[in-house]
Coordinates of C-alpha atoms in Angstrom, one line a residue:
M1070 CA -0.2 -0.1 0.0
N1071 CA 3.0 2.4 0.6
L1072 CA 6.5 2.2 0.8
K1073 CA 6.9 1.8 4.8
R1074 CA 4.5 -0.8 4.4
Y1075 CA 7.1 -2.9 2.4
I1076 CA 9.4 -2.2 4.7
S1077 CA 7.5 -3.0 8.1
A1078 CA 6.4 -6.5 6.7
K1079 CA 10.3 -7.3 7.0
T1080 CA 10.1 -9.3 3.9
I1081 CA 13.0 -9.2 1.7
S1082 CA 11.3 -10.7 -1.7
R1083 CA 8.7 -8.1 -1.2
I1084 CA 11.4 -5.2 -1.3
V1085 CA 12.9 -7.0 -4.2
L1086 CA 10.1 -7.2 -6.3
F1087 CA 9.2 -3.6 -5.6
T1088 CA 12.7 -2.6 -6.4
G1089 CA 12.6 -4.3 -9.8
M1090 CA 9.0 -2.7 -10.2
L1091 CA 9.9 0.8 -10.0
L1092 CA 13.7 0.1 -12.1
M1093 CA 11.3 -1.3 -15.1
V1094 CA 9.1 1.4 -14.8
S1095 CA 11.7 4.6 -14.3
C1096 CA 14.5 4.1 -16.4
D1097 CA 14.3 6.5 -19.3
S1098 CA 15.0 5.1 -22.9
G1099 CA 18.8 6.5 -24.0
F1100 CA 19.5 4.8 -20.0
E1101 CA 18.1 1.5 -21.3
E1102 CA 19.5 1.5 -24.6
M1103 CA 23.0 2.4 -22.5
N1104 CA 22.8 -0.5 -20.0
R1105 CA 20.7 -3.0 -21.9
D1106 CA 22.1 -6.5 -21.2
P1107 CA 21.0 -8.5 -24.6
N1108 CA 20.7 -12.0 -22.3
A1109 CA 19.1 -10.5 -19.4
Y1110 CA 15.5 -10.6 -18.5
T1111 CA 13.8 -7.2 -19.7
E1112 CA 9.9 -7.8 -20.1
P1113 CA 7.6 -9.1 -17.0
D1114 CA 6.4 -12.8 -17.6
I1115 CA 2.8 -11.9 -17.1
G1116 CA 1.7 -15.4 -17.6
S1117 CA 3.9 -16.3 -14.2
L1118 CA 2.9 -13.3 -12.8
F1119 CA -1.1 -14.3 -13.1
T1120 CA -0.7 -17.5 -12.2
T1121 CA 0.7 -15.9 -8.9
S1122 CA -1.8 -13.8 -8.6
L1123 CA -4.7 -16.5 -9.1
I1124 CA -3.3 -18.6 -6.6
R1125 CA -2.6 -15.7 -3.9
T1126 CA -6.0 -14.4 -4.4
V1127 CA -7.9 -17.7 -3.8
G1128 CA -5.7 -18.3 -0.7
T1129 CA -3.0 -20.9 -1.3
G1130 CA 0.2 -19.2 0.3
T1131 CA -1.4 -15.8 1.8
E1132 CA -3.0 -16.8 5.3
D1133 CA -4.5 -13.6 5.9
R1134 CA -6.8 -14.1 3.6
N1135 CA -7.5 -17.4 5.2
R1136 CA -7.9 -16.1 8.5
T1137 CA -10.6 -13.9 7.4
N1138 CA -12.3 -16.3 5.7
I1139 CA -12.6 -18.8 8.3
K1140 CA -11.6 -17.2 11.5
Y1141 CA -13.8 -14.1 11.1
L1142 CA -16.7 -14.6 8.3
S1143 CA -17.4 -18.4 8.7
G1144 CA -17.9 -17.8 12.6
A1145 CA -19.7 -15.0 12.1
M1146 CA -22.2 -16.3 9.5
Q1147 CA -22.5 -19.3 12.2
Y1148 CA -21.1 -22.1 10.2
H1149 CA -18.4 -23.1 12.7
A1150 CA -18.5 -22.3 16.4
T1151 CA -15.8 -22.1 18.8
L1152 CA -15.2 -21.9 22.6
Q1153 CA -11.7 -20.1 22.0
T1154 CA -12.0 -15.8 21.5
F1155 CA -9.6 -16.0 19.1
W1156 CA -12.1 -16.5 16.2
Y1157 CA -13.0 -12.5 16.8
G1158 CA -15.9 -12.4 14.0
E1159 CA -18.0 -15.1 15.7
K1160 CA -18.1 -13.5 19.3
G1161 CA -17.8 -9.5 17.7
I1162 CA -14.5 -9.1 19.6
V1163 CA -12.2 -6.1 18.3
N1164 CA -8.9 -7.4 17.1
Q1165 CA -5.9 -5.6 14.8
Q1166 CA -6.4 -8.3 12.5
T1167 CA -9.4 -7.4 11.0
G1168 CA -7.6 -5.2 8.7
N1169 CA -4.8 -8.1 7.6
F1170 CA -7.3 -8.7 4.3
F1171 CA -7.0 -5.5 3.5
E1172 CA -3.3 -5.4 3.6
T1173 CA -2.7 -8.6 2.0
A1174 CA -5.2 -7.8 -1.2
Y1175 CA -3.2 -4.8 -1.8
T1176 CA 0.3 -6.1 -1.1
S1177 CA -0.2 -9.4 -2.1
H1178 CA -3.6 -10.1 -4.5
M1179 CA -2.8 -6.8 -6.7
R1180 CA 1.2 -6.7 -6.6
E1181 CA 1.1 -9.0 -9.8
L1182 CA -1.9 -7.9 -11.2
S1183 CA -0.5 -4.1 -11.5
V1184 CA 2.4 -5.4 -13.3
I1185 CA 0.3 -7.3 -16.0
L1186 CA -2.4 -4.1 -16.0
E1187 CA 0.7 -1.8 -17.2
A1188 CA 2.4 -4.2 -19.3
T1189 CA -0.5 -5.0 -21.2
E1190 CA -2.0 -1.9 -21.4
D1191 CA -2.5 -0.3 -25.3
N1192 CA -0.7 -3.1 -26.4
P1193 CA -3.2 -4.9 -29.2
E1194 CA -0.9 -8.4 -29.1
L1195 CA -2.2 -8.6 -25.5
V1196 CA -6.0 -7.3 -25.6
N1197 CA -6.9 -10.6 -24.4
Q1198 CA -4.8 -10.7 -21.1
N1199 CA -5.3 -7.4 -20.5
A1200 CA -9.1 -7.9 -20.5
I1201 CA -8.6 -11.2 -18.2
A1202 CA -6.4 -8.7 -15.6
K1203 CA -9.3 -6.4 -15.8
I1204 CA -11.8 -9.1 -14.7
W1205 CA -9.7 -10.3 -12.0
K1206 CA -9.1 -6.7 -10.8
V1207 CA -12.7 -6.4 -10.3
Y1208 CA -12.9 -9.7 -8.4
V1209 CA -10.1 -9.4 -6.0
L1210 CA -11.2 -5.6 -5.3
H1211 CA -15.0 -6.3 -5.1
R1212 CA -14.2 -8.5 -2.1
V1213 CA -12.3 -5.6 -0.6
T1214 CA -14.8 -2.7 -0.6
D1215 CA -18.0 -5.5 0.3
A1216 CA -15.7 -6.3 3.4
Y1217 CA -14.2 -2.7 4.4
G1218 CA -16.9 -0.1 2.4
D1219 CA -14.8 3.2 0.7
V1220 CA -11.4 1.8 -0.2
P1221 CA -8.5 2.6 -2.7
Y1222 CA -9.7 1.6 -6.3
T1223 CA -8.8 4.2 -8.8
E1224 CA -5.2 4.5 -7.4
A1225 CA -4.9 0.8 -6.4
V1226 CA -2.6 -0.3 -9.1
K1227 CA -0.4 2.9 -9.4
G1228 CA 2.1 2.1 -6.9
S1229 CA 4.9 0.4 -9.4
S1230 CA 4.8 3.5 -11.8
E1231 CA 3.1 6.4 -10.6
L1232 CA 4.5 6.2 -6.6
M1233 CA 1.1 6.3 -5.3
F1234 CA 1.9 4.9 -1.9
K1235 CA -0.7 6.9 0.1
P1236 CA -3.3 6.4 -2.2
I1237 CA -7.1 7.9 -1.5
Y1238 CA -9.7 6.1 -1.1
D1239 CA -12.9 6.2 -3.3
R1240 CA -16.5 6.0 -2.3
Q1241 CA -18.0 2.4 -2.5
S1242 CA -20.9 4.2 -4.4
E1243 CA -18.4 5.4 -6.8
I1244 CA -16.5 1.9 -7.0
Y1245 CA -19.3 -0.2 -7.9
P1246 CA -20.2 1.6 -11.1
M1247 CA -16.6 1.6 -12.0
M1248 CA -16.1 -2.0 -11.6
L1249 CA -19.3 -2.8 -13.7
A1250 CA -18.2 -0.8 -16.3
E1251 CA -14.7 -2.2 -16.3
L1252 CA -16.4 -5.5 -16.9
E1253 CA -18.2 -4.4 -19.7
E1254 CA -15.3 -3.1 -21.1
A1255 CA -13.1 -6.2 -20.8
I1256 CA -16.2 -8.2 -22.5
G1257 CA -15.8 -6.0 -25.1
Q1258 CA -12.2 -6.2 -25.3
F1259 CA -11.9 -10.2 -26.1
D1260 CA -10.3 -10.8 -29.6
A1261 CA -10.4 -14.7 -30.5
S1262 CA -7.7 -13.9 -33.1
R1263 CA -4.9 -12.9 -30.6
A1264 CA -3.2 -15.3 -28.0
S1265 CA -4.3 -15.4 -24.5
F1266 CA -2.4 -16.7 -20.8
G1267 CA -2.4 -20.3 -21.9
G1268 CA -1.0 -22.0 -19.2
G1269 CA -0.4 -19.4 -16.8
D1270 CA -4.1 -19.3 -16.3
V1271 CA -4.6 -22.0 -14.1
V1272 CA -8.2 -21.7 -13.8
Y1273 CA -9.5 -21.4 -17.2
G1274 CA -6.6 -22.3 -19.0
G1275 CA -6.6 -18.6 -21.1
R1276 CA -10.1 -19.6 -22.9
T1277 CA -11.6 -16.3 -23.6
D1278 CA -15.0 -17.6 -24.0
R1279 CA -14.9 -18.5 -20.3
W1280 CA -14.0 -15.4 -18.8
K1281 CA -16.4 -13.9 -20.6
T1282 CA -19.1 -16.2 -19.1
F1283 CA -17.1 -15.5 -16.1
A1284 CA -17.3 -11.9 -16.2
Y1285 CA -21.0 -11.7 -17.0
S1286 CA -21.7 -14.2 -13.7
L1287 CA -19.8 -11.5 -11.6
M1288 CA -21.4 -8.8 -12.8
L1289 CA -24.8 -10.3 -11.8
R1290 CA -23.4 -10.7 -8.5
L1291 CA -22.3 -7.1 -8.2
G1292 CA -25.6 -6.2 -9.9
M1293 CA -27.6 -8.0 -7.3
R1294 CA -25.7 -6.3 -4.4
L1295 CA -27.3 -3.1 -5.4
T1296 CA -30.8 -4.1 -5.1
K1297 CA -31.3 -2.2 -1.5
V1298 CA -29.7 1.2 -2.3
D1299 CA -30.5 1.4 -6.4
A1300 CA -33.0 -1.0 -7.7
A1301 CA -33.0 0.7 -11.1
M1302 CA -29.4 0.4 -11.2
A1303 CA -29.2 -3.4 -10.1
R1304 CA -32.0 -4.5 -12.3
E1305 CA -30.1 -2.4 -15.3
W1306 CA -26.7 -4.8 -14.8
V1307 CA -28.6 -8.1 -13.7
V1308 CA -30.6 -8.2 -17.1
K1309 CA -27.3 -6.9 -19.0
A1310 CA -25.4 -10.2 -17.2
Y1311 CA -28.2 -12.4 -18.0
N1312 CA -28.5 -11.3 -21.6
G1313 CA -25.0 -11.7 -22.1
G1314 CA -24.5 -15.0 -20.9
V1315 CA -23.7 -16.2 -17.2
M1316 CA -23.3 -20.0 -16.0
Q1317 CA -25.1 -22.6 -17.6
S1318 CA -23.9 -25.8 -15.7
N1319 CA -21.3 -26.9 -13.5
D1320 CA -18.7 -26.9 -16.5
D1321 CA -19.1 -23.3 -16.4
I1322 CA -17.4 -23.1 -12.7
A1323 CA -14.5 -21.1 -12.0
V1324 CA -12.4 -23.5 -10.0
L1325 CA -8.7 -23.8 -8.9
E1326 CA -7.5 -27.3 -8.4
H1327 CA -5.6 -28.4 -5.4
A1328 CA -3.5 -31.1 -4.5
P1329 CA -2.1 -32.8 -0.8
T1330 CA 1.2 -33.3 -2.0
S1331 CA 2.5 -30.2 -0.2
G1332 CA 1.6 -26.9 1.7
N1333 CA 2.1 -25.2 -2.0
T1334 CA -0.5 -26.9 -3.3
W1335 CA -2.9 -27.4 -0.6
N1336 CA -6.6 -25.5 -0.3
W1337 CA -5.5 -23.3 2.6
D1338 CA -9.3 -22.7 3.7
A1339 CA -9.5 -26.4 4.5
R1340 CA -6.1 -26.4 6.1
E1341 CA -7.2 -23.7 8.2
L1342 CA -10.0 -26.1 9.2
K1343 CA -7.8 -29.2 9.4
R1344 CA -4.4 -28.6 10.4
E1345 CA -4.5 -25.8 12.9
S1346 CA -8.4 -25.8 13.8
L1347 CA -9.3 -29.6 14.4
P1348 CA -6.3 -32.1 14.4
E1349 CA -7.3 -35.6 14.6
S1350 CA -4.7 -36.4 17.6
N1351 CA -6.9 -33.8 19.8
Q1352 CA -9.9 -36.7 19.6
G1353 CA -12.7 -34.5 19.2
L1354 CA -11.2 -31.7 21.6
G1355 CA -10.3 -29.5 18.7
L1356 CA -10.8 -25.8 18.5
V1357 CA -13.5 -25.5 15.7
K1358 CA -16.8 -27.4 15.8
M1359 CA -19.8 -27.0 13.4
G1360 CA -21.7 -23.9 14.5
K1361 CA -25.8 -25.0 16.1
T1362 CA -27.6 -22.1 13.7
F1363 CA -26.3 -24.2 10.2
V1364 CA -26.6 -27.8 11.7
D1365 CA -30.2 -27.1 12.9
L1366 CA -31.1 -25.7 9.6
L1367 CA -29.7 -28.6 7.5
Q1368 CA -31.5 -31.0 9.9
E1369 CA -34.7 -29.2 9.7
H1370 CA -34.6 -29.3 5.8
D1371 CA -33.4 -33.3 6.0
D1372 CA -30.5 -32.0 4.0
P1373 CA -28.3 -34.8 2.1
R1374 CA -25.1 -32.4 2.2
I1375 CA -25.1 -33.2 5.8
P1376 CA -22.6 -36.3 6.1
F1377 CA -20.6 -34.5 3.3
Y1378 CA -20.0 -31.6 5.2
M1379 CA -19.4 -33.1 8.6
T1380 CA -19.0 -35.9 11.1
L1381 CA -18.7 -36.8 14.6
W1382 CA -14.9 -36.9 15.8
E1383 CA -14.3 -40.5 15.3
G1384 CA -14.9 -40.2 11.8
N1385 CA -12.0 -37.4 11.1
I1386 CA -10.0 -40.1 12.7
N1387 CA -10.4 -42.6 10.2
A1388 CA -10.4 -40.3 7.5
R1389 CA -6.8 -39.9 8.5
Q1390 CA -6.3 -43.6 6.9
S1391 CA -8.4 -42.4 4.0
Q1392 CA -11.7 -44.8 5.3
V1393 CA -15.1 -43.1 6.0
L1394 CA -17.5 -44.4 8.7
S1395 CA -21.0 -43.8 7.7
E1396 CA -21.9 -44.3 11.3
T1397 CA -20.1 -41.0 12.1
T1398 CA -21.9 -38.9 9.4
E1399 CA -25.1 -40.3 10.2
P1400 CA -27.3 -36.9 9.9
S1401 CA -29.5 -37.6 13.3
L1402 CA -26.3 -37.9 14.8
Q1403 CA -25.0 -34.5 14.5
K1404 CA -25.3 -32.1 17.0
G1405 CA -23.9 -28.2 16.5
L1406 CA -22.2 -25.9 19.0
P1407 CA -23.9 -22.7 20.1
N1408 CA -22.1 -19.6 19.0
G1409 CA -20.7 -16.9 21.5
Y1410 CA -19.4 -19.1 24.5
D1411 CA -15.9 -20.0 25.9
P1412 CA -15.0 -22.5 28.7
G1413 CA -16.3 -20.3 31.2
T1414 CA -19.4 -19.0 29.8
I1415 CA -20.8 -22.3 27.8
S1416 CA -22.2 -23.9 30.9
E1417 CA -24.8 -21.0 31.3
I1418 CA -26.7 -23.0 28.3
I1419 CA -25.2 -26.1 29.2
P1420 CA -25.5 -27.4 32.6
G1421 CA -22.6 -29.6 33.7
W1422 CA -20.5 -28.6 30.9
N1423 CA -16.8 -29.8 31.0
N1424 CA -14.4 -29.9 28.3
G1425 CA -14.6 -33.7 27.3
M1426 CA -18.1 -32.6 26.2
L1427 CA -16.8 -31.1 22.9
A1428 CA -16.3 -34.6 21.7
E1429 CA -20.1 -34.6 21.4
F1430 CA -20.2 -31.8 18.7
S1431 CA -19.6 -32.4 15.2
E1432 CA -16.5 -31.0 13.1
P1433 CA -16.0 -30.4 9.3
N1434 CA -15.5 -33.6 7.6
T1435 CA -11.6 -33.8 6.9
A1436 CA -12.4 -36.5 4.4
T1437 CA -14.4 -34.3 2.2
I1438 CA -14.9 -30.9 2.6
A1439 CA -12.1 -29.9 4.7
N1440 CA -9.4 -32.0 2.4
F1441 CA -6.1 -30.4 1.5
S1442 CA -7.0 -31.0 -1.9
T1443 CA -10.8 -29.5 -1.7
P1444 CA -11.3 -27.5 -5.0
S1445 CA -11.1 -23.7 -4.3
I1446 CA -14.5 -22.8 -6.4
I1447 CA -14.1 -18.8 -6.9
L1448 CA -17.5 -18.7 -8.5
S1449 CA -20.1 -21.1 -9.2
Y1450 CA -23.3 -22.2 -11.4
S1451 CA -25.2 -22.7 -8.4
E1452 CA -24.9 -19.1 -7.1
C1453 CA -25.7 -17.7 -10.5
E1454 CA -29.2 -20.0 -10.6
F1455 CA -30.1 -18.8 -6.8
L1456 CA -29.6 -15.0 -8.1
L1457 CA -31.2 -15.5 -11.3
A1458 CA -34.2 -17.4 -8.9
E1459 CA -34.2 -13.7 -7.2
A1460 CA -34.2 -11.8 -10.4
A1461 CA -37.1 -13.7 -12.1
L1462 CA -39.2 -13.4 -8.5
R1463 CA -38.8 -9.9 -8.8
G1464 CA -39.7 -9.5 -12.3
W1465 CA -36.4 -8.6 -14.0
I1466 CA -36.7 -12.0 -16.2
S1467 CA -39.3 -13.6 -17.8
D1468 CA -38.3 -16.8 -16.4
T1469 CA -39.9 -19.1 -13.9
P1470 CA -38.2 -18.2 -10.4
Q1471 CA -38.5 -22.3 -9.1
D1472 CA -36.9 -23.3 -12.0
H1473 CA -33.6 -21.4 -11.6
Y1474 CA -34.1 -22.0 -7.7
H1475 CA -34.2 -26.0 -8.3
N1476 CA -31.0 -25.5 -11.0
A1477 CA -29.3 -24.0 -8.0
I1478 CA -29.6 -26.7 -5.5
R1479 CA -29.0 -29.4 -8.1
G1480 CA -26.2 -28.0 -9.2
N1481 CA -24.6 -27.4 -5.8
M1482 CA -25.1 -30.7 -4.9
E1483 CA -23.9 -32.2 -8.0
S1484 CA -21.0 -30.3 -7.7
A1485 CA -20.1 -32.2 -4.6
I1486 CA -18.3 -35.1 -7.4
R1487 CA -15.4 -32.5 -7.6
Y1488 CA -14.0 -33.4 -4.2
P1489 CA -11.9 -36.2 -2.4
N1490 CA -14.0 -39.0 -1.4
S1491 CA -17.1 -38.0 -2.7
S1492 CA -18.8 -41.1 -4.2
V1493 CA -17.7 -43.0 -0.8
D1494 CA -20.7 -44.9 0.9
G1495 CA -21.4 -42.3 3.9
V1496 CA -20.7 -38.9 2.6
S1497 CA -22.0 -39.3 -1.3
I1498 CA -25.0 -37.1 -2.5
T1499 CA -27.0 -39.5 -4.8
S1500 CA -29.1 -38.5 -7.9
D1501 CA -32.2 -40.1 -6.0
E1502 CA -31.3 -38.1 -2.9
I1503 CA -31.1 -34.8 -4.8
D1504 CA -34.3 -35.7 -6.8
D1505 CA -36.0 -36.3 -3.3
Y1506 CA -34.8 -32.9 -2.0
I1507 CA -36.2 -30.6 -4.8
A1508 CA -39.5 -32.2 -4.5
N1509 CA -40.1 -31.5 -1.4
H1510 CA -38.7 -28.1 -1.3
P1511 CA -41.0 -26.2 -3.9
L1512 CA -40.4 -22.5 -4.2
T1513 CA -44.3 -21.2 -2.6
G1514 CA -45.5 -18.6 -0.8
S1515 CA -45.2 -14.8 -0.6
N1516 CA -42.4 -12.8 -2.1
E1517 CA -40.6 -12.5 1.2
E1518 CA -41.3 -16.0 1.7
Q1519 CA -39.9 -17.2 -1.4
M1520 CA -37.0 -14.9 -0.8
R1521 CA -36.3 -16.3 2.7
Q1522 CA -36.2 -20.0 0.9
I1523 CA -33.8 -18.7 -2.0
H1524 CA -31.3 -17.4 0.2
T1525 CA -31.6 -20.0 3.0
Q1526 CA -30.6 -22.2 0.4
F1527 CA -28.0 -20.3 -0.8
Y1528 CA -26.5 -20.2 2.6
L1529 CA -26.6 -23.7 3.0
A1530 CA -25.2 -24.2 -0.4
H1531 CA -22.1 -22.2 0.2
Y1532 CA -20.8 -24.4 2.7
M1533 CA -19.8 -26.7 -0.1
Y1534 CA -17.6 -23.9 -1.4
L1535 CA -16.3 -22.7 1.9
D1536 CA -17.1 -19.3 0.6
F1537 CA -17.6 -17.1 3.6
F1538 CA -17.0 -14.0 2.2
E1539 CA -19.8 -14.6 -0.4
A1540 CA -22.1 -15.7 2.0
W1541 CA -21.8 -12.8 4.4
S1542 CA -22.4 -10.4 1.9
N1543 CA -25.4 -12.1 0.4
W1544 CA -26.8 -12.1 4.4
K1545 CA -26.0 -8.4 4.9
R1546 CA -28.1 -8.0 1.7
T1547 CA -31.2 -10.3 2.2
G1548 CA -30.8 -11.1 5.7
F1549 CA -31.5 -14.6 5.3
P1550 CA -31.2 -16.6 7.0
E1551 CA -31.6 -15.3 10.8
M1552 CA -28.5 -15.6 12.8
A1553 CA -28.7 -16.4 16.8
P1554 CA -27.7 -13.7 18.9
I1555 CA -24.4 -13.1 20.6
T1556 CA -24.4 -12.5 24.0
Y1557 CA -20.5 -12.6 24.6
P1558 CA -19.1 -10.7 27.2
L1559 CA -16.6 -9.0 25.4
N1560 CA -18.6 -8.5 22.4
T1561 CA -18.7 -4.7 20.6
T1562 CA -21.8 -5.4 18.3
G1563 CA -24.8 -5.8 20.5
G1564 CA -25.2 -9.2 19.8
R1565 CA -25.4 -8.6 16.4
P1566 CA -23.1 -10.3 13.6
I1567 CA -20.7 -8.0 12.1
R1568 CA -21.3 -5.9 9.2
R1569 CA -18.1 -5.0 8.1
L1570 CA -14.3 -5.4 8.7
M1571 CA -12.2 -2.7 10.2
Y1572 CA -9.3 -0.8 8.2
S1573 CA -5.8 -2.1 9.5
Y1574 CA -4.1 -0.8 12.1
E1575 CA -0.8 0.2 9.8
E1576 CA -2.6 1.8 6.9
R1577 CA -4.5 4.2 9.4
A1578 CA -1.0 5.2 11.2
L1579 CA 1.0 5.5 7.4
N1580 CA -1.8 6.7 5.2
T1581 CA -3.8 8.4 7.7
M1582 CA -5.4 11.4 6.0
N1583 CA -7.2 9.5 3.6
V1584 CA -8.0 6.9 6.1
E1585 CA -9.3 9.5 8.1
A1586 CA -11.4 10.7 5.2
A1587 CA -12.8 7.8 4.8
I1588 CA -14.3 7.2 7.9
S1589 CA -15.4 10.9 8.3
A1590 CA -17.4 10.2 4.4
Q1591 CA -18.8 6.5 5.5
G1592 CA -19.2 6.0 9.3
P1593 CA -17.3 4.9 12.5
D1594 CA -14.7 2.3 11.8
N1595 CA -16.3 -0.5 13.4
Y1596 CA -18.4 -3.9 12.9
L1597 CA -21.6 -2.1 12.6
T1598 CA -21.0 0.8 10.2
R1599 CA -22.9 -0.5 6.8
V1600 CA -21.0 -0.2 3.3
W1601 CA -22.7 1.8 1.1
W1602 CA -24.6 -1.0 -0.6
D1603 CA -26.0 -2.5 3.0
A1604 CA -28.4 0.2 3.1
E1605 CA -31.0 -0.2 6.0

């Protein structure tokens, strides 16, 4: 974000890369000619840079993103529960790590992307790479603004060439139109006669048709964000995305595959759950359990994803030996831990509590969902169908809401086949189970009741993807499903789920004037200040 940020990180690689970026853009032509070594590296390898940006953004190798997704947002959305206090989002406790995702997004996720955008600008030979980089920039920064509100956007990628180390903070009301316009511009740039990233694109292999579909699907997501603050603008962009062509099946899913061979290839969201939070050696006494709100909803709906999502601790012991015990994934045996308690307060609702009782509560299933090789789903067909169900319910498109609703549920359940051990007895989701579930879940009732059904299913589905950023954003927009109140003594939100993350302490110290201007414009820097699109 600024020069001091790189120095204070004490990471030599960052300083070396930063210095190299400055050298690439600051030398005048005469100096270049005089000092050029014909055998030296002179152009950025944009394919490798794009690979790095994709991997870091999705979460491998950047713990701050995963900690935010798991320890703040999965707890805030009550998918998981813990008796530990360092899962700050679950209990609404203020901690300086709330700004870690902000720092990581700009110093890691955007770092390579800045070089790519600069290297491909106004180059007709690299028009496809430039378009894809623009789309990915919107993906990266939409999560930042959704989490924090007003953030750097127009000056977010100028650090290498224009020494913009104290960027201004754009208003979210200005960022969203810019992001949507940038997606539209990028879509219009694609040229089938030109090359693309090829193997450097570890998501779509450089296929511009897939990136166009991804861009329209992201446009659908961003357009729907605006329903509370500007319904007319929301409708305009949702219809434009629908007409342009969003994802049509699970074949269109944006996914980064992982392998269990080493930490550099793992799914780090699963790593956060499996390696650090519920090691099998704890025999059911690990740090994280499934949340009561989530488990109760799944059981209320007789959901076939229960065995896929969770198990009793004995099941995770056996998963270590690549076995699955069906008796440990039996849906009726699963039990969620209430949110908002610690070892000293849990006895308020569970009399006679002792720590050994933790073993009675369900854990994320490490054979499937919390497996190191679980794929990272970046944006799904299922999500598109849920949002189109809402668009149809609003009358923005002429389709039948229930058709999209059922497509969304089916698409989510069928996407389980991508996961390790997904076909094993005891966790598999069969075609008959999917058919029965859909038959038992018609979309009926008033508009509000149908909205509740759509977005409750959205919530249940997004555990499949460990995408708690998106579940949180969608909950903020719709209010579904309701979260249980948090009564923890150190809670700072009056028992309500967090609606925003706070700026990083370091950024507040080093870019003080611009951070203070953002706070003055949007409201107090706390968990309850609503971002622009999250209007009451």
